Amino acid sequence: MLLRSRGRCLLPLRAGGPTPNISERLRIFERLQADERRRRQQAATGGNIHISLPGGVRLPGARGDTVREALVARVDGALCDLEQPLRGDAVLELLDFGHPEGRAALWRSGACVLAAVAEQFYAAPLCCAGATEGGFFCDLHLEGRTVQRDELPALEAACRAFAQAQHPFERLEVTREQLLELFQVGNKLRSWQGLPGTWCGPLVELCRGPHVRHTGLLRALRVLTAEYRARGFDEVLTPTVFDAELWQRSGHWRHYGQHMFSFSHDGRTYSLKPMNCPAHCLIFAHRPRSWRELPLRLADFGALHRREPAGTLAGLTRLWRFQQDDAHIFCTLEQLEAEISGCLDFVRTVYAALGFSFRLALSTRPAHFLGDASTWDRAEQQLEKSLQDFGQPWELNPGDGAFYGPKIDIHIKDALGRDHQCATIQLDFQLPERFGLLYSSPGAGGASERPVLIHRAVLGSVERMLAVLAESCGGKWPLWLSPMQAMVIPVGPGEEGYVWDALHGEGFAADLDADAGTTLSRKVRRAQLAHYNLQLVVGPQEQARGTVNVRTRDNRRVGERELPALLRRLRELRATRAPHAEEQL
């Protein structure tokens, strides 16, 4: 089905003109809409129906009528927009802004407005648009340029004008062939299986809906490793390629083999590793272990390879090759609760430094799993107790665990409010059994017992976290994390040496702008636009006194500082991971 808002978006267009095929899409839509209207009129036979409301209230109604209140509705348990006719007796629930689904419909409709306007405003194709927990977003393909801050007021005004016109959303059922005709994309929708869509002005976007009745309901629119050592981890590096026998032994070949990059050599099959846990099990098993060595914590930052479907790859957030701050903890049952609590505290410490809040979810036994149900039940109870003791709200995701054990997923939000699952804590009773891992217990005779394995990642995919951080910072990285901490700007030739050497000696990321053909003010401005945290200007007077003139990327003039004192202060701000270090100089 398609949803469309009547009326054209009359906006000033950027160079390049409107996106292609819009006029043709409108013409095809009008023809399909007229056919659908005739079919509805023929099917509407009238007659009375009964509508059941929450609380047991039962009201009479007419077949074919629609509801004119609230934002969206739930009919017989299924969400729908308010323009959908009631064709028979139904259980009806009206959802307003106070209901999560009502809010989601409003934000989803706002995303359609923003997408319709932005696509024409920038004359650029739409990539995706959608709702978040507290708003909406849209992504455009802006080739060779970015959205400028001074453009936002005009974009907001255009969105408000479009919304105030009260364009109604219309529903249209289409076949796959009709959708291909609308999009004019040849046979690129081979996998399309009736996914609903949204039509808003000249915009066509696949979307499940529902949406509000018209755009006028949108009242306002606005575009909007030291820690590892301290916690007892040993960093290891394991091979990238392993014999397929390892993955068959671990169970990954059966459950994950189709997502692995594999090849044959000399009659044997090998695979690029998609995860580190089997290799870490080999490290544990390479010699006898004692209970005194537990917990054994292994951290691995090696590259992983996963053959994700091409259609799911997305920038830095989903890759075939990525790095993960992967760690595995081998411990006893008695140590389990303390280790999980330590993992949760590790997550809180790192995310606080990065400026992220997070939410927790416990994912339990899936339909297809390794091991026996009683072992799973015991693992899930341990994780639930640790979450209760952690003291932060959490939610339950039944059946969403990994095939080898239950897990705690940690979700963060990016600058647009989109959820990203980065950190994870997974409990595993299966791999220690498959690899025959044992340790000698402290009891008489040193009987062997099996350890428990905890899979743990804090950042998750480093590339995905980098993408989320980049959007969150908007290019203005905090000093301790910034790849561009300082730009050294000499007034004349040969005056920068003492500053440059001192910064690099302290491990700061500093660059030099010694362009003799550019004015000093232009060099400073260029460094500020590139978001260098600090600009350090060095002239003959500063060189003679052993000082440096400091400015921040927001053009705050800190003034002349003695170089040793400045370096001492920068070291302190870096060590404490100060979020706004430039304001604390």
Coordinates of C-alpha atoms in Angstrom, one line a residue:
M1 CA 0.0 0.0 0.0
L2 CA 1.0 3.6 -0.5
L3 CA 0.1 6.7 1.4
R4 CA 0.0 10.0 -0.3
S5 CA -0.5 13.6 0.8
R6 CA -2.3 15.7 -1.8
G7 CA -0.8 18.8 -3.2
R8 CA 2.6 19.7 -4.6
C9 CA 5.5 21.1 -2.6
L10 CA 6.2 24.5 -4.1
L11 CA 9.7 25.3 -2.8
P12 CA 12.8 27.1 -4.0
L13 CA 15.0 24.4 -5.5
R14 CA 18.7 24.1 -5.4
A15 CA 20.8 23.6 -8.5
G16 CA 20.1 20.4 -10.3
G17 CA 16.3 20.7 -10.3
P18 CA 13.8 18.3 -8.8
T19 CA 14.5 14.6 -8.4
P20 CA 13.6 12.6 -11.5
N21 CA 10.3 11.0 -12.3
I22 CA 8.2 13.0 -9.8
S23 CA 5.7 14.2 -12.4
E24 CA 5.3 10.7 -13.9
R25 CA 4.8 9.3 -10.4
L26 CA 2.0 11.7 -9.7
R27 CA 0.3 10.9 -13.0
I28 CA 0.5 7.1 -12.3
F29 CA -0.6 7.6 -8.8
E30 CA -3.7 9.5 -9.8
R31 CA -4.7 6.8 -12.3
L32 CA -4.2 4.0 -9.7
Q33 CA -6.1 6.0 -7.1
A34 CA -9.1 6.5 -9.4
D35 CA -9.2 2.7 -10.0
E36 CA -9.0 2.0 -6.3
R37 CA -11.8 4.5 -5.5
R38 CA -14.1 2.7 -8.0
R39 CA -13.4 -0.7 -6.5
R40 CA -14.2 0.7 -3.0
Q41 CA -17.5 2.2 -4.2
Q42 CA -18.5 -1.1 -5.7
A43 CA -17.6 -3.0 -2.5
A44 CA -19.4 -0.7 -0.1
T45 CA -22.8 -2.3 0.4
G46 CA -23.8 -0.4 3.5
G47 CA -25.3 -2.1 6.6
N48 CA -24.7 -1.8 10.3
I49 CA -21.8 -3.1 12.3
H50 CA -20.9 -3.1 16.0
I51 CA -17.8 -1.5 17.4
S52 CA -16.3 -2.7 20.8
L53 CA -14.3 -0.1 22.7
P54 CA -12.0 -0.6 25.7
G55 CA -14.0 -1.1 29.0
G56 CA -16.7 -3.2 27.4
V57 CA -18.5 -0.4 25.6
R58 CA -20.3 -1.5 22.4
L59 CA -21.5 1.0 19.9
P60 CA -23.4 0.8 16.5
G61 CA -21.6 1.9 13.4
A62 CA -22.0 1.9 9.6
R63 CA -19.9 -0.3 7.3
G64 CA -17.4 1.8 5.3
D65 CA -17.3 4.7 7.9
T66 CA -14.0 5.9 9.3
V67 CA -13.0 7.4 12.7
R68 CA -12.4 11.1 12.9
E69 CA -10.8 11.5 16.3
A70 CA -7.4 10.7 17.9
L71 CA -4.2 10.1 15.8
V72 CA -4.3 6.4 14.9
A73 CA -6.3 3.4 15.9
R74 CA -5.9 -0.3 16.7
V75 CA -8.6 -2.4 15.0
D76 CA -8.8 -6.0 16.1
G77 CA -5.3 -5.7 17.5
A78 CA -3.8 -4.3 14.3
L79 CA -2.6 -0.7 14.0
C80 CA -4.1 1.3 11.2
D81 CA -4.6 5.0 10.2
L82 CA -7.9 6.7 10.8
E83 CA -8.8 6.7 7.1
Q84 CA -9.1 3.0 6.9
P85 CA -12.8 2.0 6.6
L86 CA -14.4 -0.3 9.2
R87 CA -15.7 -3.2 7.0
G88 CA -17.3 -5.3 9.8
D89 CA -17.7 -5.8 13.5
A90 CA -14.5 -4.8 15.2
V91 CA -12.7 -4.1 18.5
L92 CA -11.5 -0.5 18.3
E93 CA -9.0 1.3 20.4
L94 CA -8.3 5.0 19.7
L95 CA -4.7 6.1 20.3
D96 CA -3.7 9.7 21.0
F97 CA -0.4 11.4 21.6
G98 CA -0.4 10.0 25.2
H99 CA 0.0 6.5 23.8
P100 CA 3.4 5.4 22.5
E101 CA 1.9 4.2 19.1
G102 CA 0.1 7.5 18.8
R103 CA 3.3 9.4 19.3
A104 CA 5.1 7.1 16.9
A105 CA 2.5 7.8 14.2
L106 CA 2.9 11.6 14.7
W107 CA 6.7 11.4 14.4
R108 CA 6.5 9.1 11.4
S109 CA 4.2 11.6 9.7
G110 CA 6.6 14.3 10.5
A111 CA 9.4 12.3 8.9
C112 CA 7.3 12.2 5.7
V113 CA 6.9 16.0 5.7
L114 CA 10.6 16.6 6.3
A115 CA 11.6 14.1 3.6
A116 CA 9.1 15.5 1.1
V117 CA 10.4 19.1 1.7
A118 CA 14.1 18.2 2.0
E119 CA 14.1 16.1 -1.1
Q120 CA 12.9 19.1 -3.1
F121 CA 14.8 21.7 -1.1
Y122 CA 18.2 20.1 -1.8
A123 CA 17.2 18.5 -5.1
A124 CA 18.7 15.3 -3.8
P125 CA 17.5 11.7 -3.6
L126 CA 16.1 10.4 -0.3
C127 CA 18.0 7.5 1.4
C128 CA 15.7 6.9 4.4
A129 CA 13.4 8.7 6.8
G130 CA 11.8 7.5 10.0
A131 CA 10.6 8.1 13.6
T132 CA 12.7 8.0 16.8
E133 CA 11.5 7.9 20.4
G134 CA 11.2 11.7 20.6
G135 CA 11.2 12.9 17.0
F136 CA 12.1 12.0 13.5
F137 CA 14.9 12.2 10.9
C138 CA 15.6 11.9 7.2
D139 CA 18.9 11.1 5.4
L140 CA 19.6 12.5 1.9
H141 CA 22.4 11.7 -0.6
L142 CA 24.1 15.1 -0.9
E143 CA 26.8 14.4 -3.4
G144 CA 29.8 16.6 -2.7
R145 CA 28.3 18.8 -0.1
T146 CA 26.7 18.9 3.4
V147 CA 23.8 20.5 5.1
Q148 CA 24.7 24.0 6.2
R149 CA 23.5 25.5 9.5
D150 CA 22.4 28.8 7.8
E151 CA 20.0 26.7 5.6
L152 CA 18.0 25.3 8.5
P153 CA 15.7 28.3 9.1
A154 CA 14.5 28.2 5.5
L155 CA 14.1 24.5 5.6
E156 CA 12.1 24.7 8.9
A157 CA 9.9 27.4 7.4
A158 CA 9.2 25.3 4.3
C159 CA 8.3 22.3 6.5
R160 CA 5.9 24.4 8.6
A161 CA 4.2 25.8 5.5
F162 CA 3.8 22.3 4.1
A163 CA 2.4 21.0 7.3
Q164 CA 0.0 23.9 7.8
A165 CA -1.5 23.2 4.4
Q166 CA -3.2 20.1 6.0
H167 CA -2.3 17.7 3.1
P168 CA -4.3 14.5 3.9
F169 CA -2.6 11.2 3.8
E170 CA -4.3 8.7 1.4
R171 CA -4.0 5.0 1.3
L172 CA -3.6 3.0 -1.9
E173 CA -3.2 -0.8 -2.4
V174 CA -0.8 -1.6 -5.2
T175 CA 0.7 -4.7 -6.7
R176 CA 4.4 -5.3 -7.2
E177 CA 4.1 -4.5 -10.9
Q178 CA 2.3 -1.2 -10.1
L179 CA 5.1 -0.3 -7.6
L180 CA 7.7 -1.0 -10.2
E181 CA 5.9 1.3 -12.6
L182 CA 5.7 4.0 -10.0
F183 CA 9.4 3.9 -9.1
Q184 CA 10.6 3.1 -12.6
V185 CA 13.5 1.1 -11.2
G186 CA 13.4 -1.9 -13.6
N187 CA 13.4 -5.1 -11.5
K188 CA 15.2 -3.8 -8.5
L189 CA 12.3 -4.8 -6.1
R190 CA 12.7 -8.5 -6.5
S191 CA 12.5 -9.0 -2.7
W192 CA 9.5 -6.7 -2.3
Q193 CA 6.7 -8.6 -0.4
G194 CA 4.0 -6.0 0.1
L195 CA 5.9 -3.6 2.3
P196 CA 3.6 -0.5 2.8
G197 CA 4.8 2.9 1.7
T198 CA 4.3 6.6 2.3
W199 CA 3.4 9.2 -0.4
C200 CA 3.7 12.8 0.8
G201 CA 3.4 15.4 -1.9
P202 CA 6.0 14.3 -4.5
L203 CA 7.6 11.8 -2.1
V204 CA 7.4 8.1 -2.3
E205 CA 8.9 6.1 0.5
L206 CA 8.4 2.5 1.7
C207 CA 7.1 2.6 5.2
R208 CA 4.9 0.4 7.4
G209 CA 2.9 3.2 8.9
P210 CA 0.3 4.1 10.1
H211 CA 0.3 7.9 9.8
V212 CA -2.0 10.7 11.0
R213 CA -4.9 11.9 8.9
H214 CA -3.2 15.1 7.6
T215 CA -0.1 17.1 8.0
G216 CA -1.9 19.9 9.9
L217 CA -1.7 17.7 13.1
L218 CA 2.0 18.4 13.2
R219 CA 1.9 21.6 15.3
A220 CA 5.6 22.4 15.3
L221 CA 8.6 21.2 13.3
R222 CA 12.3 21.7 14.1
V223 CA 15.3 20.2 12.3
L224 CA 17.3 18.9 14.8
T225 CA 43.5 0.2 26.8
A226 CA 44.5 1.6 30.3
E227 CA 41.0 0.7 31.6
Y228 CA 41.5 -2.9 30.5
R229 CA 44.7 -3.3 32.4
A230 CA 43.1 -1.7 35.5
R231 CA 40.3 -4.2 35.3
G232 CA 42.6 -7.2 35.0
F233 CA 42.4 -8.0 31.3
D234 CA 45.3 -9.5 29.3
E235 CA 45.4 -8.3 25.7
V236 CA 45.9 -11.0 23.2
L237 CA 46.0 -11.2 19.3
T238 CA 44.7 -14.3 17.6
P239 CA 45.0 -15.4 13.9
T240 CA 42.6 -14.1 11.3
V241 CA 42.2 -17.5 9.4
F242 CA 41.2 -20.8 11.0
D243 CA 40.5 -24.2 9.7
A244 CA 36.7 -24.9 9.3
E245 CA 37.2 -27.7 11.9
L246 CA 37.4 -25.1 14.6
W247 CA 34.0 -23.6 13.7
Q248 CA 32.5 -27.0 13.4
R249 CA 33.7 -27.8 16.9
S250 CA 32.4 -24.6 18.3
G251 CA 29.0 -24.9 16.6
H252 CA 29.3 -21.7 14.6
W253 CA 29.6 -23.6 11.3
R254 CA 26.1 -24.9 11.6
H255 CA 24.5 -21.8 13.0
Y256 CA 26.6 -19.1 11.4
G257 CA 28.4 -20.7 8.4
Q258 CA 26.5 -18.8 5.7
H259 CA 27.8 -15.5 7.2
M260 CA 31.5 -16.5 7.1
F261 CA 34.0 -15.8 4.3
S262 CA 35.4 -19.3 3.5
F263 CA 37.8 -20.7 0.9
S264 CA 39.6 -24.0 0.1
H265 CA 43.3 -24.7 0.0
D266 CA 45.1 -28.0 -0.4
G267 CA 41.8 -29.9 0.1
R268 CA 40.9 -28.2 3.3
T269 CA 38.4 -25.4 4.1
Y270 CA 39.4 -22.3 5.9
S271 CA 37.4 -19.2 7.1
L272 CA 38.1 -15.7 8.2
K273 CA 37.1 -15.5 11.8
P274 CA 33.8 -13.7 12.4
M275 CA 34.3 -13.8 16.2
N276 CA 37.1 -14.4 18.7
C277 CA 35.6 -16.8 21.3
P278 CA 36.8 -20.1 19.8
A279 CA 40.3 -18.8 19.6
H280 CA 40.2 -17.7 23.2
C281 CA 39.0 -21.1 24.2
L282 CA 42.1 -22.5 22.5
I283 CA 44.3 -20.2 24.6
F284 CA 42.6 -21.3 27.8
A285 CA 43.0 -25.0 26.8
H286 CA 46.6 -24.9 25.7
R287 CA 47.8 -25.9 29.2
P288 CA 46.3 -27.1 32.5
R289 CA 44.5 -24.4 34.5
S290 CA 44.1 -23.9 38.2
W291 CA 41.3 -22.2 40.1
R292 CA 43.9 -19.7 41.3
E293 CA 44.1 -18.3 37.7
L294 CA 40.4 -17.6 37.5
P295 CA 38.9 -15.3 36.5
L296 CA 41.0 -15.3 33.3
R297 CA 40.1 -12.2 31.3
L298 CA 41.3 -12.0 27.7
A299 CA 40.8 -8.9 25.5
D300 CA 41.3 -9.0 21.7
F301 CA 41.1 -6.0 19.3
G302 CA 41.8 -8.1 16.1
A303 CA 39.9 -7.7 12.9
L304 CA 36.7 -9.7 12.3
H305 CA 35.0 -10.6 9.0
R306 CA 31.3 -11.2 8.6
R307 CA 29.6 -11.8 5.2
E308 CA 26.5 -9.6 5.8
P309 CA 24.0 -9.3 2.9
A310 CA 25.1 -6.4 0.6
G311 CA 21.8 -4.6 1.2
T312 CA 22.4 -4.4 4.9
L313 CA 25.8 -2.7 4.6
A314 CA 25.7 0.9 5.7
G315 CA 28.7 3.2 6.0
L316 CA 30.7 2.6 9.2
T317 CA 27.7 1.1 11.0
R318 CA 27.7 -2.2 9.2
L319 CA 30.8 -3.6 7.5
W320 CA 32.2 -6.9 6.2
R321 CA 35.5 -6.2 8.1
F322 CA 35.5 -4.4 11.4
Q323 CA 37.3 -4.4 14.7
Q324 CA 35.6 -5.1 18.1
D325 CA 36.8 -4.6 21.6
D326 CA 36.1 -8.3 22.2
A327 CA 36.8 -9.8 25.6
H328 CA 36.1 -13.2 27.2
I329 CA 36.1 -14.0 30.9
F330 CA 36.6 -17.6 32.1
C331 CA 35.4 -17.8 35.7
T332 CA 33.8 -20.1 38.3
L333 CA 30.1 -20.2 39.1
E334 CA 30.8 -18.4 42.4
Q335 CA 32.6 -15.6 40.5
L336 CA 29.9 -15.2 37.9
E337 CA 27.8 -12.5 39.6
A338 CA 30.7 -10.3 40.5
E339 CA 32.1 -10.6 37.0
I340 CA 28.8 -9.6 35.4
S341 CA 28.5 -6.6 37.8
G342 CA 32.1 -5.6 36.8
C343 CA 31.2 -5.7 33.1
L344 CA 28.1 -3.5 33.7
D345 CA 30.3 -1.1 35.7
F346 CA 32.8 -1.1 32.9
V347 CA 30.1 -0.1 30.4
R348 CA 28.9 2.7 32.7
T349 CA 32.4 4.1 33.1
V350 CA 33.2 4.1 29.3
Y351 CA 29.9 5.5 28.2
A352 CA 30.0 8.2 30.8
A353 CA 33.3 9.3 29.4
L354 CA 31.9 9.3 25.9
G355 CA 28.8 11.2 27.0
F356 CA 26.2 8.5 26.2
S357 CA 23.2 7.4 28.2
F358 CA 22.1 3.8 27.6
R359 CA 19.3 1.3 28.1
L360 CA 19.6 -2.4 29.0
A361 CA 17.7 -5.4 27.7
L362 CA 17.9 -9.0 28.7
S363 CA 17.6 -11.4 25.8
T364 CA 16.5 -15.0 26.6
R365 CA 16.5 -18.4 25.0
P366 CA 15.7 -18.4 21.2
A367 CA 13.8 -21.2 19.4
H368 CA 17.1 -22.8 18.2
F369 CA 19.7 -23.1 20.9
L370 CA 22.6 -25.3 22.0
G371 CA 22.6 -27.1 25.3
D372 CA 19.8 -28.0 27.6
A373 CA 16.9 -25.8 28.9
S374 CA 17.9 -26.2 32.6
T375 CA 21.4 -24.7 31.9
W376 CA 19.8 -21.8 30.1
D377 CA 17.4 -21.2 32.9
R378 CA 20.3 -21.0 35.4
A379 CA 22.2 -18.6 33.1
E380 CA 19.2 -16.3 32.7
Q381 CA 18.6 -16.2 36.4
Q382 CA 22.2 -15.1 37.0
L383 CA 21.9 -12.3 34.5
E384 CA 18.6 -11.1 35.8
K385 CA 20.0 -10.9 39.4
S386 CA 23.0 -8.9 38.2
L387 CA 20.6 -6.4 36.4
Q388 CA 18.5 -6.0 39.4
D389 CA 21.6 -5.3 41.5
F390 CA 22.9 -2.8 38.9
G391 CA 20.0 -0.5 39.8
Q392 CA 19.1 0.8 36.3
P393 CA 15.8 0.0 34.5
W394 CA 15.9 -2.8 32.0
E395 CA 13.6 -4.6 29.7
L396 CA 13.0 -8.2 28.6
N397 CA 13.5 -9.5 25.1
P398 CA 12.1 -13.0 25.1
G399 CA 13.7 -15.4 22.5
D400 CA 16.3 -12.9 21.3
G401 CA 19.4 -14.5 22.9
A402 CA 22.3 -15.9 21.0
F403 CA 22.1 -19.6 20.1
Y404 CA 24.8 -20.4 22.7
G405 CA 23.6 -18.4 25.7
P406 CA 21.4 -15.5 27.0
K407 CA 22.8 -12.0 26.8
I408 CA 22.4 -8.4 28.1
D409 CA 22.3 -5.9 25.2
I410 CA 23.2 -2.3 25.8
H411 CA 21.6 0.3 23.4
I412 CA 22.7 3.9 22.9
K413 CA 21.2 6.7 20.8
D414 CA 22.9 8.7 18.2
A415 CA 22.5 12.5 17.5
L416 CA 19.2 11.8 15.7
G417 CA 17.8 9.6 18.5
R418 CA 18.3 6.3 16.5
D419 CA 19.1 3.2 18.6
H420 CA 22.4 1.4 18.1
Q421 CA 23.2 -1.9 19.9
C422 CA 26.9 -1.6 20.7
A423 CA 27.8 -3.2 24.0
T424 CA 26.8 -6.7 24.9
I425 CA 27.4 -9.2 27.8
Q426 CA 26.7 -12.8 26.9
L427 CA 26.8 -15.8 29.2
D428 CA 27.9 -19.1 27.7
F429 CA 27.8 -22.6 29.2
Q430 CA 28.2 -24.3 25.8
L431 CA 31.7 -23.4 24.4
P432 CA 33.5 -24.6 27.6
E433 CA 31.8 -27.9 27.2
R434 CA 32.4 -28.2 23.4
F435 CA 36.1 -27.4 23.9
G436 CA 36.5 -29.6 27.0
L437 CA 37.7 -26.7 29.1
L438 CA 38.6 -27.6 32.7
Y439 CA 40.4 -26.2 35.7
S440 CA 41.5 -27.9 38.9
S441 CA 39.3 -27.1 41.9
P442 CA 40.6 -26.2 45.4
G443 CA 39.1 -29.3 46.9
A444 CA 41.0 -32.4 48.0
G445 CA 42.5 -34.2 45.1
G446 CA 42.1 -31.2 42.8
A447 CA 39.1 -32.5 40.9
S448 CA 38.4 -30.9 37.5
E449 CA 35.5 -28.5 37.0
R450 CA 34.2 -26.6 34.0
P451 CA 34.5 -22.8 33.8
V452 CA 31.8 -20.4 32.8
L453 CA 32.4 -18.2 29.8
I454 CA 31.3 -14.5 29.6
H455 CA 31.4 -12.8 26.2
R456 CA 31.8 -9.1 26.6
A457 CA 32.1 -6.0 24.4
V458 CA 31.8 -2.4 25.5
L459 CA 32.2 -0.4 22.3
G460 CA 31.1 -3.3 20.2
S461 CA 32.1 -2.6 16.6
V462 CA 34.7 0.2 16.9
E463 CA 33.7 1.5 13.5
R464 CA 30.0 1.7 14.4
M465 CA 30.9 3.5 17.7
L466 CA 33.1 5.9 15.7
A467 CA 30.1 6.7 13.4
V468 CA 27.8 7.3 16.3
L469 CA 30.4 9.5 18.0
A470 CA 31.1 11.5 14.9
E471 CA 27.3 12.3 14.5
S472 CA 27.0 13.0 18.2
C473 CA 30.0 15.4 18.2
G474 CA 29.2 17.0 14.9
G475 CA 32.9 17.1 14.2
K476 CA 33.7 18.8 17.5
W477 CA 35.5 16.0 19.3
P478 CA 36.4 16.4 23.0
L479 CA 40.1 17.1 23.5
W480 CA 40.9 13.7 25.0
L481 CA 39.4 11.9 22.0
S482 CA 40.1 14.3 19.2
P483 CA 42.2 13.4 16.2
M484 CA 42.9 17.1 15.7
Q485 CA 43.8 18.5 19.1
A486 CA 46.0 21.4 18.1
M487 CA 47.1 23.4 15.0
V488 CA 50.4 25.1 15.3
I489 CA 50.4 28.4 13.3
P490 CA 53.8 30.2 13.0
V491 CA 53.8 33.9 12.1
G492 CA 57.1 33.5 10.3
P493 CA 59.3 30.6 9.1
G494 CA 61.2 28.6 11.7
E495 CA 59.3 29.8 14.7
E496 CA 57.3 26.7 15.4
G497 CA 59.9 24.2 16.3
Y498 CA 59.9 24.3 20.1
V499 CA 56.0 24.1 20.2
W500 CA 55.8 21.3 17.6
D501 CA 58.4 19.2 19.3
A502 CA 56.9 19.6 22.8
L503 CA 53.4 18.7 21.6
H504 CA 54.5 15.5 19.8
G505 CA 56.7 14.6 22.7
E506 CA 53.6 14.6 25.0
G507 CA 51.7 12.5 22.5
F508 CA 49.2 15.2 21.3
A509 CA 47.7 15.1 17.8
A510 CA 49.1 18.3 16.4
D511 CA 49.4 19.6 12.8
L512 CA 51.3 22.5 11.3
D513 CA 50.1 25.2 9.0
A514 CA 53.2 26.8 7.6
D515 CA 51.6 28.1 4.3
A516 CA 53.6 31.2 3.6
G517 CA 51.0 32.4 1.0
T518 CA 48.1 32.7 3.5
T519 CA 47.5 35.4 6.1
L520 CA 47.6 34.6 9.8
S521 CA 43.9 35.3 10.3
R522 CA 43.0 33.0 7.4
K523 CA 45.1 30.2 8.9
V524 CA 43.3 30.6 12.3
R525 CA 39.9 30.6 10.6
R526 CA 40.8 27.5 8.6
A527 CA 41.8 25.6 11.7
Q528 CA 38.6 26.7 13.4
L529 CA 36.5 25.5 10.5
A530 CA 38.3 22.1 10.6
H531 CA 37.4 21.9 14.4
Y532 CA 40.9 21.8 15.8
N533 CA 40.4 22.1 19.5
L534 CA 43.2 24.7 19.8
Q535 CA 45.1 27.0 17.6
L536 CA 48.6 27.8 18.9
V537 CA 50.0 30.9 17.3
V538 CA 53.8 31.4 17.5
G539 CA 55.6 34.6 16.6
P540 CA 59.0 36.1 17.4
Q541 CA 57.9 37.4 20.8
E542 CA 56.4 34.1 21.9
Q543 CA 59.5 32.3 20.7
A544 CA 61.7 34.6 22.7
R545 CA 59.7 34.1 25.9
G546 CA 59.0 30.4 25.5
T547 CA 55.2 31.0 25.3
V548 CA 52.4 30.4 22.9
N549 CA 49.2 32.4 22.0
V550 CA 46.1 30.2 22.4
R551 CA 42.7 30.3 20.8
T552 CA 39.9 27.7 20.8
R553 CA 37.9 26.4 17.9
D554 CA 35.0 28.6 19.1
N555 CA 37.3 31.6 18.7
R556 CA 37.7 32.2 22.4
R557 CA 41.0 34.0 22.9
V558 CA 42.8 32.3 25.9
G559 CA 45.8 34.5 25.4
E560 CA 49.5 34.0 25.9
R561 CA 50.6 31.0 28.0
E562 CA 53.9 29.6 29.1
L563 CA 54.4 26.4 27.1
P564 CA 55.3 24.1 30.1
A565 CA 52.2 25.3 32.0
L566 CA 50.0 24.8 29.0
L567 CA 51.2 21.3 28.4
R568 CA 50.7 20.5 32.1
R569 CA 47.1 21.6 31.9
L570 CA 46.5 19.8 28.7
R571 CA 47.8 16.6 30.2
E572 CA 45.4 17.0 33.2
L573 CA 42.4 17.6 30.9
R574 CA 43.3 14.6 28.7
A575 CA 43.8 12.3 31.7
T576 CA 40.4 13.3 33.2
R577 CA 38.6 13.1 29.9
A578 CA 37.1 16.5 30.4
P579 CA 34.1 16.9 28.0
H580 CA 34.6 20.7 27.4
A581 CA 38.4 21.0 27.9
E582 CA 38.7 24.2 25.9
E583 CA 36.6 26.1 28.4
Q584 CA 38.8 24.9 31.3
L585 CA 42.2 26.3 30.1

